[in-house]
């Protein structure tokens, strides 16, 4: 009898011991690369390592790594024009990627999933700003990224359903717009702040920006989000929270801060195609997060832009 008990104890022990990997989907993207700096021992996957559209590939990945924690960053992500022109791709790919992955995380008993939504999935118009997590379903998202937004909202419901039905320790974070050294900087593929940095670097007299400059935005340095993900892992936090600094600027103010932080105050700003503004505002309230983190300080826009600009100039000089 004693041998049987020892046998099962060892078997269970070995099984629990082997289940310690952290797998990061979207590991080749902006957030994935920033997370890699502060969490180097996790396993970072791109779509080439595991295409999340394909259930069999996820199944092999799960067998291979047997993760205890999955940080789900992967998504079909793009700018306004791409979202307007290819809405089917956004809804289809994201629904399949998220649905496939969560199903396999359940099947393979992944203890914790931390998934990433986005503040651009909040209602296009709200009665009160900044919006709290309770506002997420209080109205339709902006027309310009309706498909992307609904696929991300579906993932929120999917995760909450797993929590309710199977008592999972799973959660999601809702970050605002991001920028960082590891973003794509080519004009057509980059996010606003990274495109701005590239434009400021190349410009002699002026920079051209799309839209009117009036919409309001929160922008976060990607290292801040990476540090918060690490905090959630280390401290076993499973709360669904907004993640955004408490400053909100107009696009015009952000451009002027950028120009100043990069030391090119002589540059003029020219606005083109003023109708291409996207959602007017979507600022969110991070007080739930800050209550969890205590004395966390977000990187200021001035400091973050300067860091990214200095790194960008070194690379392209
Ligand atoms: P990103 O730079 O565009 O990277 C996307 C990542 O997803 C890449 O690693 C890509 O792999 C992977 N991916 C795409 N399709 C895949 C598939 N079929 N199978 C497996 N992997 C796939 O994105 P990011 O800016 O790091 O964003 C990370 C997360 O944060 C996303 O969920 C996004 O919605 C969210 N978010 C981003 C921002 C922002 O401003 N960047 C703001 C709020 C929320 P490949 O490199 O192989 O293509």
GROMACS .gro file of C-alpha atoms and ligand atoms in nm:
model
  365
    1UNK     CA    1   0.000   0.000   0.000
    2UNK     CA    2   0.276   0.243   0.100
    3UNK     CA    3   0.443   0.186  -0.241
    4UNK     CA    4   0.122   0.274  -0.422
    5UNK     CA    5   0.091   0.600  -0.222
    6UNK     CA    6   0.457   0.689  -0.294
    7UNK     CA    7   0.408   0.605  -0.662
    8UNK     CA    8   0.107   0.840  -0.698
    9UNK     CA    9   0.270   1.111  -0.487
   10UNK     CA   10   0.579   1.106  -0.713
   11UNK     CA   11   0.369   1.093  -1.028
   12UNK     CA   12   0.158   1.390  -0.918
   13UNK     CA   13   0.469   1.573  -0.794
   14UNK     CA   14   0.651   1.525  -1.125
   15UNK     CA   15   0.341   1.636  -1.315
   16UNK     CA   16   0.303   1.953  -1.104
   17UNK     CA   17   0.676   2.023  -1.122
   18UNK     CA   18   0.675   2.001  -1.501
   19UNK     CA   19   0.384   2.246  -1.529
   20UNK     CA   20   0.573   2.566  -1.473
   21UNK     CA   21   0.615   2.718  -1.817
   22UNK     CA   22   0.485   3.060  -1.909
   23UNK     CA   23   0.383   3.077  -2.275
   24UNK     CA   24   0.338   3.416  -2.442
   25UNK     CA   25   0.137   3.428  -2.767
   26UNK     CA   26   0.213   3.727  -2.989
   27UNK     CA   27   0.571   3.709  -2.862
   28UNK     CA   28   0.709   3.867  -3.181
   29UNK     CA   29   0.490   4.178  -3.150
   30UNK     CA   30   0.540   4.513  -2.978
   31UNK     CA   31   0.415   4.405  -2.634
   32UNK     CA   32   0.578   4.062  -2.660
   33UNK     CA   33   0.921   4.211  -2.721
   34UNK     CA   34   0.888   4.456  -2.432
   35UNK     CA   35   0.771   4.175  -2.204
   36UNK     CA   36   1.069   3.961  -2.313
   37UNK     CA   37   1.307   4.220  -2.164
   38UNK     CA   38   1.161   4.183  -1.814
   39UNK     CA   39   1.042   3.822  -1.831
   40UNK     CA   40   1.320   3.654  -2.028
   41UNK     CA   41   1.247   3.295  -1.922
   42UNK     CA   42   0.898   3.271  -2.070
   43UNK     CA   43   0.839   3.103  -2.408
   44UNK     CA   44   0.764   3.362  -2.676
   45UNK     CA   45   0.568   3.241  -2.979
   46UNK     CA   46   0.506   3.406  -3.315
   47UNK     CA   47   0.251   3.289  -3.573
   48UNK     CA   48   0.529   3.090  -3.737
   49UNK     CA   49   0.592   2.897  -3.414
   50UNK     CA   50   0.222   2.832  -3.362
   51UNK     CA   51  -0.054   2.958  -3.588
   52UNK     CA   52  -0.346   3.012  -3.348
   53UNK     CA   53  -0.591   2.983  -3.641
   54UNK     CA   54  -0.505   2.614  -3.644
   55UNK     CA   55  -0.633   2.394  -3.359
   56UNK     CA   56  -0.380   2.117  -3.435
   57UNK     CA   57  -0.087   2.356  -3.403
   58UNK     CA   58  -0.218   2.480  -3.067
   59UNK     CA   59  -0.263   2.123  -2.955
   60UNK     CA   60   0.102   2.037  -3.041
   61UNK     CA   61   0.219   2.358  -2.869
   62UNK     CA   62   0.027   2.266  -2.551
   63UNK     CA   63   0.170   1.913  -2.552
   64UNK     CA   64   0.518   2.051  -2.611
   65UNK     CA   65   0.525   2.322  -2.342
   66UNK     CA   66   0.250   2.216  -2.098
   67UNK     CA   67   0.211   2.578  -1.979
   68UNK     CA   68   0.093   2.675  -1.632
   69UNK     CA   69   0.037   3.035  -1.743
   70UNK     CA   70  -0.057   3.172  -2.086
   71UNK     CA   71  -0.015   3.542  -2.160
   72UNK     CA   72  -0.233   3.593  -2.466
   73UNK     CA   73  -0.112   3.892  -2.667
   74UNK     CA   74  -0.161   3.760  -3.021
   75UNK     CA   75  -0.423   3.930  -3.234
   76UNK     CA   76  -0.492   4.062  -3.580
   77UNK     CA   77  -0.409   4.428  -3.512
   78UNK     CA   78  -0.401   4.722  -3.755
   79UNK     CA   79  -0.464   5.090  -3.824
   80UNK     CA   80  -0.794   5.267  -3.904
   81UNK     CA   81  -0.775   5.223  -4.283
   82UNK     CA   82  -0.698   4.854  -4.260
   83UNK     CA   83  -0.985   4.806  -4.011
   84UNK     CA   84  -1.225   4.992  -4.244
   85UNK     CA   85  -1.116   4.801  -4.557
   86UNK     CA   86  -1.087   4.447  -4.414
   87UNK     CA   87  -1.351   4.409  -4.137
   88UNK     CA   88  -1.407   4.039  -4.216
   89UNK     CA   89  -1.039   3.961  -4.152
   90UNK     CA   90  -1.054   4.136  -3.815
   91UNK     CA   91  -1.366   3.967  -3.684
   92UNK     CA   92  -1.296   3.624  -3.831
   93UNK     CA   93  -0.930   3.591  -3.737
   94UNK     CA   94  -0.966   3.730  -3.387
   95UNK     CA   95  -1.273   3.521  -3.304
   96UNK     CA   96  -1.096   3.206  -3.425
   97UNK     CA   97  -0.759   3.285  -3.259
   98UNK     CA   98  -0.917   3.365  -2.922
   99UNK     CA   99  -1.177   3.087  -2.932
  100UNK     CA  100  -0.922   2.821  -3.028
  101UNK     CA  101  -0.669   2.925  -2.768
  102UNK     CA  102  -0.911   2.951  -2.474
  103UNK     CA  103  -1.062   2.612  -2.557
  104UNK     CA  104  -0.719   2.449  -2.556
  105UNK     CA  105  -0.616   2.633  -2.236
  106UNK     CA  106  -0.920   2.473  -2.072
  107UNK     CA  107  -0.851   2.129  -2.217
  108UNK     CA  108  -0.487   2.140  -2.097
  109UNK     CA  109  -0.572   2.282  -1.754
  110UNK     CA  110  -0.378   2.605  -1.795
  111UNK     CA  111  -0.401   2.755  -1.447
  112UNK     CA  112  -0.387   3.118  -1.542
  113UNK     CA  113  -0.462   3.311  -1.861
  114UNK     CA  114  -0.397   3.683  -1.886
  115UNK     CA  115  -0.539   3.815  -2.214
  116UNK     CA  116  -0.518   4.161  -2.367
  117UNK     CA  117  -0.813   4.363  -2.492
  118UNK     CA  118  -0.790   4.733  -2.588
  119UNK     CA  119  -0.956   5.060  -2.484
  120UNK     CA  120  -1.068   5.111  -2.847
  121UNK     CA  121  -1.335   4.844  -2.790
  122UNK     CA  122  -1.521   5.069  -2.542
  123UNK     CA  123  -1.846   5.240  -2.656
  124UNK     CA  124  -1.797   5.511  -2.914
  125UNK     CA  125  -1.986   5.753  -2.690
  126UNK     CA  126  -2.022   5.750  -2.314
  127UNK     CA  127  -2.212   5.969  -2.066
  128UNK     CA  128  -1.906   6.011  -1.850
  129UNK     CA  129  -1.528   6.009  -1.904
  130UNK     CA  130  -1.292   5.850  -1.813
  131UNK     CA  131  -1.479   5.520  -1.855
  132UNK     CA  132  -1.460   5.249  -1.591
  133UNK     CA  133  -1.457   4.874  -1.661
  134UNK     CA  134  -1.834   4.871  -1.598
  135UNK     CA  135  -1.888   5.074  -1.920
  136UNK     CA  136  -1.744   4.812  -2.155
  137UNK     CA  137  -2.080   4.690  -2.288
  138UNK     CA  138  -2.276   5.016  -2.250
  139UNK     CA  139  -2.307   5.094  -2.623
  140UNK     CA  140  -2.170   5.006  -2.965
  141UNK     CA  141  -1.798   5.058  -3.039
  142UNK     CA  142  -1.675   5.305  -3.303
  143UNK     CA  143  -1.771   5.224  -3.666
  144UNK     CA  144  -1.407   5.247  -3.772
  145UNK     CA  145  -1.306   4.931  -3.580
  146UNK     CA  146  -1.640   4.769  -3.509
  147UNK     CA  147  -1.535   4.415  -3.610
  148UNK     CA  148  -1.207   4.420  -3.414
  149UNK     CA  149  -1.386   4.563  -3.110
  150UNK     CA  150  -1.664   4.305  -3.109
  151UNK     CA  151  -1.416   4.018  -3.141
  152UNK     CA  152  -1.229   4.151  -2.836
  153UNK     CA  153  -1.553   4.202  -2.640
  154UNK     CA  154  -1.642   3.842  -2.726
  155UNK     CA  155  -1.311   3.733  -2.572
  156UNK     CA  156  -1.399   3.922  -2.252
  157UNK     CA  157  -1.732   3.735  -2.232
  158UNK     CA  158  -1.559   3.407  -2.315
  159UNK     CA  159  -1.306   3.450  -2.033
  160UNK     CA  160  -1.571   3.557  -1.782
  161UNK     CA  161  -1.778   3.253  -1.882
  162UNK     CA  162  -1.485   3.019  -1.809
  163UNK     CA  163  -1.443   3.190  -1.472
  164UNK     CA  164  -1.813   3.143  -1.391
  165UNK     CA  165  -1.857   2.788  -1.519
  166UNK     CA  166  -1.517   2.637  -1.432
  167UNK     CA  167  -1.386   2.874  -1.160
  168UNK     CA  168  -1.077   2.957  -1.369
  169UNK     CA  169  -0.816   3.202  -1.245
  170UNK     CA  170  -0.828   3.384  -1.580
  171UNK     CA  171  -0.852   3.757  -1.650
  172UNK     CA  172  -0.800   4.030  -1.907
  173UNK     CA  173  -0.629   4.369  -1.915
  174UNK     CA  174  -0.765   4.662  -2.122
  175UNK     CA  175  -0.471   4.882  -2.221
  176UNK     CA  176  -0.483   5.216  -2.403
  177UNK     CA  177  -0.275   5.290  -2.716
  178UNK     CA  178   0.088   5.189  -2.689
  179UNK     CA  179   0.428   5.289  -2.822
  180UNK     CA  180   0.779   5.161  -2.768
  181UNK     CA  181   1.120   5.085  -2.917
  182UNK     CA  182   0.992   4.756  -3.060
  183UNK     CA  183   0.704   4.904  -3.258
  184UNK     CA  184   0.702   4.908  -3.637
  185UNK     CA  185   0.812   5.254  -3.750
  186UNK     CA  186   0.724   5.251  -4.122
  187UNK     CA  187   0.450   5.509  -4.175
  188UNK     CA  188   0.184   5.269  -4.304
  189UNK     CA  189   0.222   4.999  -4.038
  190UNK     CA  190   0.300   5.186  -3.717
  191UNK     CA  191   0.086   5.315  -3.432
  192UNK     CA  192   0.044   5.690  -3.396
  193UNK     CA  193   0.330   5.778  -3.157
  194UNK     CA  194   0.584   5.554  -3.334
  195UNK     CA  195   0.482   5.699  -3.674
  196UNK     CA  196   0.514   6.045  -3.520
  197UNK     CA  197   0.868   5.971  -3.397
  198UNK     CA  198   0.968   5.848  -3.743
  199UNK     CA  199   0.820   6.162  -3.904
  200UNK     CA  200   0.994   6.393  -3.657
  201UNK     CA  201   1.325   6.213  -3.718
  202UNK     CA  202   1.298   6.249  -4.098
  203UNK     CA  203   1.146   6.600  -4.113
  204UNK     CA  204   1.329   6.923  -4.190
  205UNK     CA  205   1.053   7.189  -4.179
  206UNK     CA  206   0.719   7.019  -4.112
  207UNK     CA  207   0.537   6.695  -4.043
  208UNK     CA  208   0.206   6.584  -4.193
  209UNK     CA  209  -0.056   6.417  -3.975
  210UNK     CA  210  -0.384   6.254  -4.076
  211UNK     CA  211  -0.708   6.389  -3.923
  212UNK     CA  212  -0.786   6.713  -3.742
  213UNK     CA  213  -0.556   6.679  -3.439
  214UNK     CA  214  -0.859   6.716  -3.208
  215UNK     CA  215  -0.933   6.361  -3.084
  216UNK     CA  216  -0.822   6.283  -2.730
  217UNK     CA  217  -0.593   5.990  -2.656
  218UNK     CA  218  -0.413   5.811  -2.374
  219UNK     CA  219  -0.077   5.665  -2.478
  220UNK     CA  220   0.131   5.428  -2.268
  221UNK     CA  221   0.497   5.327  -2.296
  222UNK     CA  222   0.493   4.951  -2.368
  223UNK     CA  223   0.742   4.879  -2.083
  224UNK     CA  224   0.474   4.997  -1.837
  225UNK     CA  225   0.224   4.740  -1.966
  226UNK     CA  226   0.497   4.471  -1.958
  227UNK     CA  227   0.578   4.556  -1.594
  228UNK     CA  228   0.209   4.538  -1.502
  229UNK     CA  229   0.171   4.196  -1.670
  230UNK     CA  230   0.473   4.075  -1.468
  231UNK     CA  231   0.318   4.216  -1.149
  232UNK     CA  232  -0.006   4.024  -1.221
  233UNK     CA  233   0.193   3.701  -1.273
  234UNK     CA  234   0.413   3.742  -0.964
  235UNK     CA  235   0.130   3.849  -0.733
  236UNK     CA  236  -0.134   3.610  -0.869
  237UNK     CA  237  -0.373   3.894  -0.954
  238UNK     CA  238  -0.677   3.786  -1.158
  239UNK     CA  239  -0.875   4.107  -1.204
  240UNK     CA  240  -1.018   4.252  -1.524
  241UNK     CA  241  -0.879   4.605  -1.533
  242UNK     CA  242  -0.815   4.911  -1.747
  243UNK     CA  243  -0.447   4.992  -1.793
  244UNK     CA  244  -0.378   5.353  -1.888
  245UNK     CA  245  -0.192   5.654  -1.747
  246UNK     CA  246  -0.415   5.925  -1.603
  247UNK     CA  247  -0.311   6.186  -1.861
  248UNK     CA  248  -0.519   6.238  -2.174
  249UNK     CA  249  -0.398   6.468  -2.453
  250UNK     CA  250  -0.534   6.576  -2.790
  251UNK     CA  251  -0.346   6.440  -3.093
  252UNK     CA  252  -0.219   6.795  -3.149
  253UNK     CA  253  -0.084   6.817  -2.791
  254UNK     CA  254   0.084   6.476  -2.831
  255UNK     CA  255   0.248   6.590  -3.155
  256UNK     CA  256   0.376   6.907  -2.986
  257UNK     CA  257   0.506   6.711  -2.685
  258UNK     CA  258   0.679   6.476  -2.932
  259UNK     CA  259   0.839   6.759  -3.127
  260UNK     CA  260   0.965   6.921  -2.805
  261UNK     CA  261   1.090   6.597  -2.647
  262UNK     CA  262   1.286   6.517  -2.964
  263UNK     CA  263   1.444   6.867  -2.963
  264UNK     CA  264   1.296   6.977  -3.300
  265UNK     CA  265   1.079   7.269  -3.188
  266UNK     CA  266   1.105   7.443  -3.528
  267UNK     CA  267   0.885   7.178  -3.699
  268UNK     CA  268   0.536   7.283  -3.812
  269UNK     CA  269   0.239   7.046  -3.808
  270UNK     CA  270   0.020   7.015  -4.119
  271UNK     CA  271  -0.313   6.825  -4.092
  272UNK     CA  272  -0.438   6.627  -4.395
  273UNK     CA  273  -0.761   6.434  -4.455
  274UNK     CA  274  -0.937   6.585  -4.154
  275UNK     CA  275  -1.223   6.331  -4.167
  276UNK     CA  276  -0.993   6.043  -4.071
  277UNK     CA  277  -1.014   6.100  -3.698
  278UNK     CA  278  -1.148   5.768  -3.571
  279UNK     CA  279  -1.312   5.762  -3.228
  280UNK     CA  280  -1.314   6.108  -3.067
  281UNK     CA  281  -1.224   5.991  -2.717
  282UNK     CA  282  -1.201   5.664  -2.528
  283UNK     CA  283  -1.011   5.758  -2.214
  284UNK     CA  284  -1.046   5.511  -1.931
  285UNK     CA  285  -1.013   5.523  -1.556
  286UNK     CA  286  -0.735   5.304  -1.408
  287UNK     CA  287  -0.820   5.350  -1.041
  288UNK     CA  288  -0.909   4.980  -1.000
  289UNK     CA  289  -0.560   4.890  -1.128
  290UNK     CA  290  -0.384   5.153  -0.917
  291UNK     CA  291  -0.554   5.019  -0.603
  292UNK     CA  292  -0.397   4.682  -0.683
  293UNK     CA  293  -0.051   4.816  -0.775
  294UNK     CA  294  -0.009   5.067  -0.493
  295UNK     CA  295   0.257   5.324  -0.580
  296UNK     CA  296   0.310   5.239  -0.950
  297UNK     CA  297   0.409   5.541  -1.164
  298UNK     CA  298   0.342   5.548  -1.537
  299UNK     CA  299   0.621   5.678  -1.760
  300UNK     CA  300   0.540   6.034  -1.870
  301UNK     CA  301   0.480   6.089  -2.242
  302UNK     CA  302   0.780   6.326  -2.257
  303UNK     CA  303   1.015   6.068  -2.104
  304UNK     CA  304   0.879   5.775  -2.304
  305UNK     CA  305   0.896   5.954  -2.639
  306UNK     CA  306   1.250   6.074  -2.566
  307UNK     CA  307   1.364   5.717  -2.484
  308UNK     CA  308   1.211   5.576  -2.802
  309UNK     CA  309   1.340   5.863  -3.018
  310UNK     CA  310   1.697   5.826  -2.885
  311UNK     CA  311   1.689   5.452  -2.949
  312UNK     CA  312   1.536   5.505  -3.297
  313UNK     CA  313   1.798   5.769  -3.395
  314UNK     CA  314   2.084   5.540  -3.285
  315UNK     CA  315   1.946   5.254  -3.495
  316UNK     CA  316   1.882   5.463  -3.807
  317UNK     CA  317   2.185   5.691  -3.792
  318LIG     P1  318   0.156   4.341  -3.287
  318LIG     O1  319   0.286   4.410  -3.267
  318LIG     O2  320   0.075   4.371  -3.408
  318LIG     O3  321   0.183   4.184  -3.283
  318LIG     C1  322   0.079   4.093  -3.307
  318LIG     C2  323   0.127   3.959  -3.261
  318LIG     O4  324   0.023   3.863  -3.283
  318LIG     C3  325   0.250   3.910  -3.341
  318LIG     O5  326   0.337   3.842  -3.254
  318LIG     C4  327   0.187   3.813  -3.441
  318LIG     O6  328   0.276   3.711  -3.485
  318LIG     C5  329   0.076   3.754  -3.354
  318LIG     N1  330  -0.026   3.690  -3.436
  318LIG     C6  331  -0.108   3.748  -3.528
  318LIG     N2  332  -0.184   3.654  -3.587
  318LIG     C7  333  -0.149   3.534  -3.529
  318LIG     C8  334  -0.190   3.400  -3.550
  318LIG     N3  335  -0.282   3.366  -3.642
  318LIG     N4  336  -0.131   3.303  -3.475
  318LIG     C9  337  -0.037   3.334  -3.383
  318LIG     N5  338   0.006   3.458  -3.359
  318LIG    C10  339  -0.049   3.557  -3.434
  318LIG     O7  340   0.060   4.361  -3.162
  318LIG     P2  341   0.092   4.437  -3.025
  318LIG     O8  342   0.089   4.582  -3.054
  318LIG     O9  343   0.209   4.374  -2.959
  318LIG    O10  344  -0.042   4.403  -2.944
  318LIG    C11  345  -0.047   4.297  -2.848
  318LIG    C12  346  -0.189   4.289  -2.793
  318LIG    O11  347  -0.220   4.413  -2.730
  318LIG    C13  348  -0.296   4.267  -2.899
  318LIG    O12  349  -0.391   4.179  -2.848
  318LIG    C14  350  -0.358   4.404  -2.919
  318LIG    O13  351  -0.493   4.394  -2.957
  318LIG    C15  352  -0.341   4.465  -2.782
  318LIG     N6  353  -0.332   4.612  -2.781
  318LIG    C16  354  -0.236   4.675  -2.855
  318LIG    C17  355  -0.229   4.813  -2.850
  318LIG    C18  356  -0.125   4.891  -2.930
  318LIG    O14  357  -0.133   5.014  -2.936
  318LIG     N7  358  -0.026   4.823  -2.989
  318LIG    C19  359  -0.318   4.886  -2.771
  318LIG    C20  360  -0.413   4.817  -2.696
  318LIG    C21  361  -0.419   4.679  -2.702
  318LIG     P3  362   0.367   3.735  -3.619
  318LIG    O15  363   0.475   3.831  -3.580
  318LIG    O16  364   0.420   3.601  -3.650
  318LIG    O17  365   0.274   3.789  -3.724
   0.00000   0.00000   0.00000
